[in-house]
Coordinates of C-alpha atoms (C1' of nucleotides) in Angstrom, one line a residue:
Chain A
M1 CA -96.1 -14.4 56.1
A2 CA -93.7 -11.8 54.7
E3 CA -94.1 -13.4 51.3
L4 CA -97.1 -13.8 49.3
S5 CA -98.1 -16.6 46.9
V6 CA -99.7 -15.6 43.6
G7 CA -103.0 -16.6 44.8
E8 CA -102.7 -14.4 47.9
V9 CA -101.7 -11.4 45.9
A10 CA -104.6 -12.0 43.6
E11 CA -107.0 -12.0 46.4
R12 CA -105.6 -9.0 48.2
S13 CA -105.3 -7.0 45.1
G14 CA -108.3 -8.1 43.1
V15 CA -106.0 -8.7 40.1
A16 CA -106.5 -12.2 38.5
V17 CA -103.7 -14.7 38.7
S18 CA -103.4 -14.8 34.9
A19 CA -102.9 -11.0 34.9
L20 CA -100.3 -11.3 37.6
H21 CA -98.3 -13.8 35.4
F22 CA -98.9 -11.4 32.5
Y23 CA -97.6 -8.4 34.4
E24 CA -94.5 -10.4 35.4
R25 CA -93.7 -11.4 31.9
K26 CA -94.0 -7.6 30.9
G27 CA -91.7 -6.8 33.8
L28 CA -94.2 -4.7 35.6
I29 CA -93.8 -6.9 38.8
R30 CA -91.2 -9.3 39.9
S31 CA -91.0 -12.4 42.1
H32 CA -88.6 -15.0 43.2
R33 CA -89.1 -18.7 43.4
T34 CA -89.4 -21.4 46.1
G35 CA -87.6 -24.6 45.9
G36 CA -90.6 -26.0 44.1
N37 CA -90.7 -23.2 41.4
Q38 CA -93.6 -21.4 42.9
R39 CA -93.7 -17.5 42.9
R40 CA -93.2 -15.6 46.1
F41 CA -94.0 -11.9 46.1
D42 CA -92.7 -9.3 48.3
R43 CA -95.6 -7.3 49.9
E44 CA -94.3 -4.3 48.0
V45 CA -96.0 -5.8 45.0
L46 CA -99.4 -4.7 46.3
R47 CA -98.3 -1.0 46.1
R48 CA -97.1 -1.5 42.6
L49 CA -100.4 -3.1 41.6
A50 CA -102.2 -0.1 43.2
I51 CA -100.1 2.1 40.9
I52 CA -100.8 0.0 37.9
R53 CA -104.6 0.1 38.5
M54 CA -104.5 3.8 38.9
G55 CA -102.7 4.2 35.6
Q56 CA -105.2 2.0 33.8
D57 CA -107.9 4.0 35.4
L58 CA -106.3 7.1 33.7
G59 CA -106.1 5.3 30.4
V60 CA -102.3 5.0 30.5
P61 CA -101.1 2.0 28.6
L62 CA -99.1 -0.7 30.4
A63 CA -95.9 0.0 28.6
E64 CA -96.0 3.5 29.9
I65 CA -96.9 2.5 33.5
S66 CA -94.0 0.2 33.2
E67 CA -91.6 3.1 32.4
Q68 CA -92.8 5.0 35.4
L69 CA -92.3 1.9 37.6
E70 CA -88.7 1.5 36.0
M71 CA -87.9 4.7 37.8
L72 CA -88.1 3.0 41.2
P73 CA -84.8 1.5 42.4
H74 CA -84.0 -2.1 41.5
D75 CA -81.3 -2.6 43.8
R76 CA -82.9 -1.5 47.2
A77 CA -86.5 -1.6 48.3
A78 CA -88.2 1.4 47.3
S79 CA -88.0 4.2 49.9
K80 CA -90.7 6.6 51.2
A81 CA -89.1 9.3 49.0
D82 CA -89.3 7.0 45.8
W83 CA -92.9 6.4 46.3
A84 CA -93.6 10.1 47.1
K85 CA -91.9 10.9 43.8
L86 CA -94.0 8.5 41.8
S87 CA -97.1 9.6 43.5
S88 CA -96.6 13.2 42.7
R89 CA -96.0 12.3 39.1
W90 CA -99.3 10.5 39.0
R91 CA -101.0 13.3 40.8
D92 CA -99.9 15.8 38.3
R93 CA -101.2 13.5 35.6
L94 CA -104.6 13.2 37.3
D95 CA -104.6 17.0 37.9
R96 CA -104.1 17.6 34.1
R97 CA -106.8 15.1 33.2
I98 CA -109.3 16.6 35.7
T99 CA -108.7 20.0 34.3
L100 CA -109.3 18.9 30.8
M101 CA -112.4 17.0 31.8
T102 CA -113.7 19.9 33.9
R103 CA -113.4 22.1 30.9
L104 CA -115.1 19.7 28.6
R105 CA -117.9 19.3 31.2
D106 CA -118.4 23.1 31.4
E107 CA -118.5 23.4 27.6
L108 CA -121.1 20.7 27.5
T109 CA -123.1 22.4 30.2
G110 CA -123.1 25.5 28.2
C111 CA -124.2 23.5 25.2
I112 CA -127.2 22.1 27.0
G113 CA -128.4 25.6 27.3
C114 CA -127.7 26.5 23.7
G115 CA -129.2 23.5 22.0
C116 CA -125.8 21.8 22.1
L117 CA -123.8 21.3 19.0
S118 CA -126.2 22.8 16.6
L119 CA -124.9 26.3 16.8
R120 CA -121.9 27.8 15.0
N121 CA -120.6 29.3 18.1
C122 CA -120.8 26.2 20.3
P123 CA -117.4 25.5 21.6
L124 CA -117.7 21.7 21.0
Y125 CA -118.9 22.2 17.5
N126 CA -116.2 24.5 16.7
R127 CA -113.5 22.3 18.1
E128 CA -114.9 19.4 16.1
D129 CA -115.0 21.3 12.9
S130 CA -111.5 22.9 13.3
L131 CA -109.7 19.9 14.6
A132 CA -108.1 18.9 11.4
A133 CA -106.8 22.3 10.9
E134 CA -104.7 22.3 13.9
G135 CA -101.9 20.6 12.0
A136 CA -99.6 17.9 13.3
G137 CA -99.8 18.8 17.0
P138 CA -101.9 17.0 19.6
R139 CA -105.3 17.1 18.3
R140 CA -107.5 15.4 20.7
L141 CA -107.8 17.2 24.0
L142 CA -108.6 14.3 26.1
R143 CA -107.2 11.4 24.2
S144 CA -105.8 9.0 26.6
G145 CA -102.2 7.5 26.8
R146 CA -99.8 8.8 24.3
D147 CA -101.7 11.9 23.5
V148 CA -102.1 13.0 26.9
K149 CA -98.4 12.5 27.1
A150 CA -98.0 14.7 24.1
L151 CA -99.5 17.5 26.1
E152 CA -96.9 17.4 28.8
Chain B
M1 CA -122.4 21.3 0.0
A2 CA -125.1 20.1 2.3
E3 CA -123.8 16.7 2.0
L4 CA -120.3 15.6 3.0
S5 CA -118.2 12.9 1.3
V6 CA -116.3 10.4 3.5
G7 CA -113.1 12.3 3.0
E8 CA -114.6 15.6 4.0
V9 CA -116.0 14.2 7.1
A10 CA -112.7 12.6 8.0
E11 CA -110.9 16.0 7.4
R12 CA -113.4 18.0 9.4
S13 CA -113.7 15.5 12.3
G14 CA -110.2 14.2 12.5
V15 CA -111.5 10.7 12.3
A16 CA -109.8 8.4 9.7
V17 CA -111.7 7.2 6.7
S18 CA -111.3 3.5 7.8
A19 CA -112.7 4.4 11.2
L20 CA -115.8 6.0 9.6
H21 CA -116.5 2.9 7.6
F22 CA -116.0 0.9 10.7
Y23 CA -118.4 3.1 12.6
E24 CA -120.9 2.8 9.9
R25 CA -120.6 -1.0 10.0
K26 CA -121.2 -0.9 13.7
G27 CA -124.2 1.3 13.2
L28 CA -122.9 4.4 15.1
I29 CA -123.3 6.7 12.0
R30 CA -125.4 6.3 8.9
S31 CA -124.9 7.5 5.3
H32 CA -126.8 7.2 2.0
R33 CA -125.3 6.6 -1.4
T34 CA -124.9 8.5 -4.6
G35 CA -125.6 7.0 -8.0
G36 CA -122.0 5.8 -8.1
N37 CA -122.3 4.1 -4.6
Q38 CA -120.3 6.7 -2.8
R39 CA -121.2 7.7 0.8
R40 CA -122.8 11.0 1.5
F41 CA -123.1 12.2 5.1
D42 CA -125.5 14.6 6.5
R43 CA -123.7 17.3 8.4
E44 CA -125.3 16.0 11.5
V45 CA -122.7 13.2 11.5
L46 CA -120.2 15.7 12.9
R47 CA -122.1 16.1 16.0
R48 CA -122.4 12.3 16.4
L49 CA -118.7 12.0 16.0
A50 CA -118.1 14.7 18.6
I51 CA -120.2 12.5 20.9
I52 CA -118.4 9.4 20.0
R53 CA -115.1 11.0 20.6
M54 CA -116.2 12.3 24.0
G55 CA -117.3 8.9 25.0
Q56 CA -114.1 7.3 24.0
D57 CA -112.3 9.9 26.1
L58 CA -114.3 8.8 29.0
G59 CA -113.5 5.1 28.3
V60 CA -116.9 4.2 27.3
P61 CA -116.8 1.3 24.8
L62 CA -118.3 1.8 21.4
A63 CA -121.1 -0.6 22.1
E64 CA -122.4 1.6 24.9
I65 CA -122.0 4.9 23.0
S66 CA -123.9 3.2 20.3
E67 CA -126.7 2.6 22.8
Q68 CA -126.7 6.3 23.8
L69 CA -126.9 7.3 20.1
E70 CA -129.7 4.9 19.5
M71 CA -131.9 7.0 21.7
L72 CA -131.8 9.7 19.2
P73 CA -134.7 9.6 16.9
H74 CA -134.3 7.7 13.6
D75 CA -137.3 8.9 11.7
R76 CA -136.8 12.7 11.9
A77 CA -133.6 14.9 12.4
A78 CA -132.6 15.2 16.0
S79 CA -134.0 18.2 17.6
K80 CA -132.4 20.7 19.9
A81 CA -134.1 19.0 22.7
D82 CA -132.8 15.5 21.7
W83 CA -129.2 16.7 21.7
A84 CA -129.8 18.6 25.0
K85 CA -131.0 15.3 26.6
L86 CA -128.0 13.4 25.2
S87 CA -125.6 16.2 26.3
S88 CA -126.9 16.2 29.8
R89 CA -126.5 12.4 30.2
W90 CA -123.0 12.7 29.0
R91 CA -122.4 15.7 31.4
D92 CA -123.6 13.6 34.3
R93 CA -121.3 10.9 33.4
L94 CA -118.4 13.4 33.1
D95 CA -119.5 14.8 36.5
R96 CA -119.2 11.4 38.2
R97 CA -115.9 10.6 36.7
I98 CA -114.6 14.0 37.7
T99 CA -115.7 13.4 41.3
L100 CA -114.0 10.0 41.3
M101 CA -110.8 11.3 39.9
T102 CA -110.8 14.2 42.3
R103 CA -111.3 11.9 45.2
L104 CA -108.4 9.8 44.0
R105 CA -106.2 12.8 43.5
D106 CA -106.8 14.0 47.0
E107 CA -106.0 10.7 48.5
L108 CA -102.9 10.5 46.5
T109 CA -102.0 14.1 47.5
G110 CA -102.4 13.0 51.1
C111 CA -100.2 10.0 50.5
I112 CA -97.4 12.1 49.1
G113 CA -97.1 13.8 52.5
C114 CA -97.5 10.5 54.4
G115 CA -94.9 8.5 52.4
C116 CA -97.5 7.2 50.1
L117 CA -98.8 3.7 50.3
S118 CA -96.3 2.5 52.9
L119 CA -98.5 3.2 55.9
R120 CA -101.3 1.0 57.1
N121 CA -103.6 4.0 57.4
C122 CA -103.0 5.2 53.9
P123 CA -106.4 5.3 52.1
L124 CA -105.0 3.9 48.8
Y125 CA -103.2 1.2 50.6
N126 CA -106.3 0.2 52.6
R127 CA -108.5 0.4 49.6
E128 CA -106.0 -2.0 47.8
D129 CA -105.7 -4.3 50.5
S130 CA -109.5 -4.7 51.2
L131 CA -110.7 -4.6 47.6
A132 CA -111.3 -8.4 47.4
A133 CA -113.2 -8.3 50.7
E134 CA -115.8 -6.0 49.1
G135 CA -117.7 -8.9 47.6
A136 CA -119.3 -9.1 44.3
G137 CA -120.1 -5.4 43.9
P138 CA -118.3 -2.7 41.9
R139 CA -114.7 -3.2 43.1
R140 CA -112.9 -0.7 41.2
L141 CA -113.7 2.9 41.8
L142 CA -112.6 4.3 38.6
R143 CA -112.9 1.5 36.2
S144 CA -114.1 2.5 32.9
G145 CA -117.0 1.3 30.9
R146 CA -119.1 -1.3 32.5
D147 CA -117.9 -0.6 36.0
V148 CA -118.6 3.0 35.9
K149 CA -122.1 1.9 34.6
A150 CA -122.4 -0.3 37.6
L151 CA -122.1 2.8 39.8
E152 CA -124.9 4.4 38.3
Chain C
dT1 C1' -100.8 -41.8 52.7
dC2 C1' -103.8 -39.9 49.9
dT3 C1' -106.4 -36.4 47.8
dT4 C1' -107.4 -32.1 46.8
dT5 C1' -106.2 -27.5 46.0
dA6 C1' -103.0 -24.4 44.4
dC7 C1' -99.4 -23.8 41.5
dC8 C1' -96.3 -24.3 37.1
dT9 C1' -95.5 -23.5 31.6
dC10 C1' -96.7 -22.8 27.0
dA11 C1' -99.6 -22.1 23.3
dA12 C1' -103.7 -20.6 21.6
dC13 C1' -107.6 -17.8 21.8
dT14 C1' -110.7 -13.6 23.0
dG15 C1' -112.6 -8.9 22.2
dC16 C1' -112.0 -4.3 21.1
dG17 C1' -111.0 -0.7 17.9
dG18 C1' -109.6 -0.1 14.4
dT19 C1' -105.7 -0.2 9.8
dT20 C1' -103.8 -2.2 5.6
dG21 C1' -103.9 -3.9 1.1
dA22 C1' -105.7 -5.9 -3.1
dG23 C1' -108.4 -5.3 -6.8
dG24 C1' -111.8 -2.4 -8.9
dT25 C1' -114.9 2.1 -9.7
dT26 C1' -116.1 7.0 -9.7
dG27 C1' -115.5 11.8 -10.4
dT28 C1' -113.0 15.9 -11.5
dA29 C1' -109.3 18.9 -13.4
dG30 C1' -106.4 19.8 -17.2
Chain D
dC1 C1' -110.5 12.4 -23.2
dT2 C1' -107.3 11.2 -20.2
dA3 C1' -105.1 11.0 -15.9
dC4 C1' -105.2 11.1 -11.3
dA5 C1' -107.3 11.5 -6.8
dA6 C1' -110.8 9.9 -4.2
dC7 C1' -113.9 6.4 -3.5
dC8 C1' -115.8 1.3 -3.1
dT9 C1' -115.8 -3.9 -0.9
dC10 C1' -113.8 -7.5 1.4
dA11 C1' -110.6 -10.1 3.9
dA12 C1' -106.7 -10.1 6.5
dC13 C1' -104.0 -8.2 9.9
dC14 C1' -102.5 -5.3 14.0
dG15 C1' -101.6 -4.1 19.2
dC16 C1' -103.4 -4.3 23.6
dA17 C1' -104.6 -6.5 27.7
dG18 C1' -105.3 -10.1 29.1
dT19 C1' -107.9 -15.3 29.5
dT20 C1' -108.4 -20.3 28.7
dG21 C1' -106.9 -24.8 28.5
dA22 C1' -103.8 -28.7 28.3
dG23 C1' -100.6 -31.3 30.6
dG24 C1' -97.8 -31.6 34.6
dT25 C1' -95.9 -30.4 39.6
dA26 C1' -96.1 -28.9 44.7
dA27 C1' -98.1 -28.5 49.2
dA28 C1' -101.6 -28.8 52.8
dG29 C1' -105.3 -31.2 55.2
dA30 C1' -107.9 -35.6 56.4

DNA sequence: TCTTTACCTCAACTGCGGTTGAGGTTGTAG
DNA sequence: CTACAACCTCAACCGCAGTTGAGGTAAAGA
């Protein structure tokens, strides 16, 4: 039972079979086939799926998750160090996002006290009103995907 | 200049004119018209747009953001207290999300040390492998939108 | 052996969150 | 008064992340 069928992967990962097909077409996961043309997955696919889910939870588009996964070796099985590198990249991303969200929450907390958004000096209000003036740079602080990337 | 044209709102909020039309069709914002059928927005719309953006950053679908906004009074202008109530709902949501993300980050940090995901006792690995067994409840910890709602 | 369940491909469809473009009107600056 | 920018509606289209269904094949249990 070293190899998993598509149904088994679906069950263990909680990802629908149709989504697994889809991910395979997009190159996010890989399988080989039995004599009867059925997919067989290496157990490693479960780790990849965990990474994919995590990325999606962070609002990262599949294309970009795919890029991250591309950095894993194709020739040999991913080593401990490979996964560690990938993990630390994700952790950094999470860290940045947590920082941004925490800042937003604190501003919002302040605003609850101040009658939120109604005052000229409310940080949220000011942000909103001056967004367009910030020019071509990354305008939306928490924007997911590309814009988070833009902050890197 | 108490009233803003659609272009002015777009510029001040950073939201495209087409998106403003779209939001109006969806009932997220409201305007009245000039004699020549052009939209005029109350400045309050900028606050609503700030809320909408915040929700989107949290991965909340527009339909649900709309529900939140529905709770603001239609008859009179929203009061300080109304905005405060809305703000504190959003802050709670942010809080929950920050908590979940922090937990995930900490697990991930642990995994970097342990050769991430490759060990049976890795929390991420275990979560992944037992997800399907959790039954019909909320399976994905950080899932946005509905599933976050399901955790409430 | 038979039958049922799981699997296969491919194309079409879904829902979300908008954007684009055509064809026409309004409003403001020179 | 004229030109030009900004506005209007409506329908069609986009990218993303899948799901659904038709029509057929494979494998496991009774």
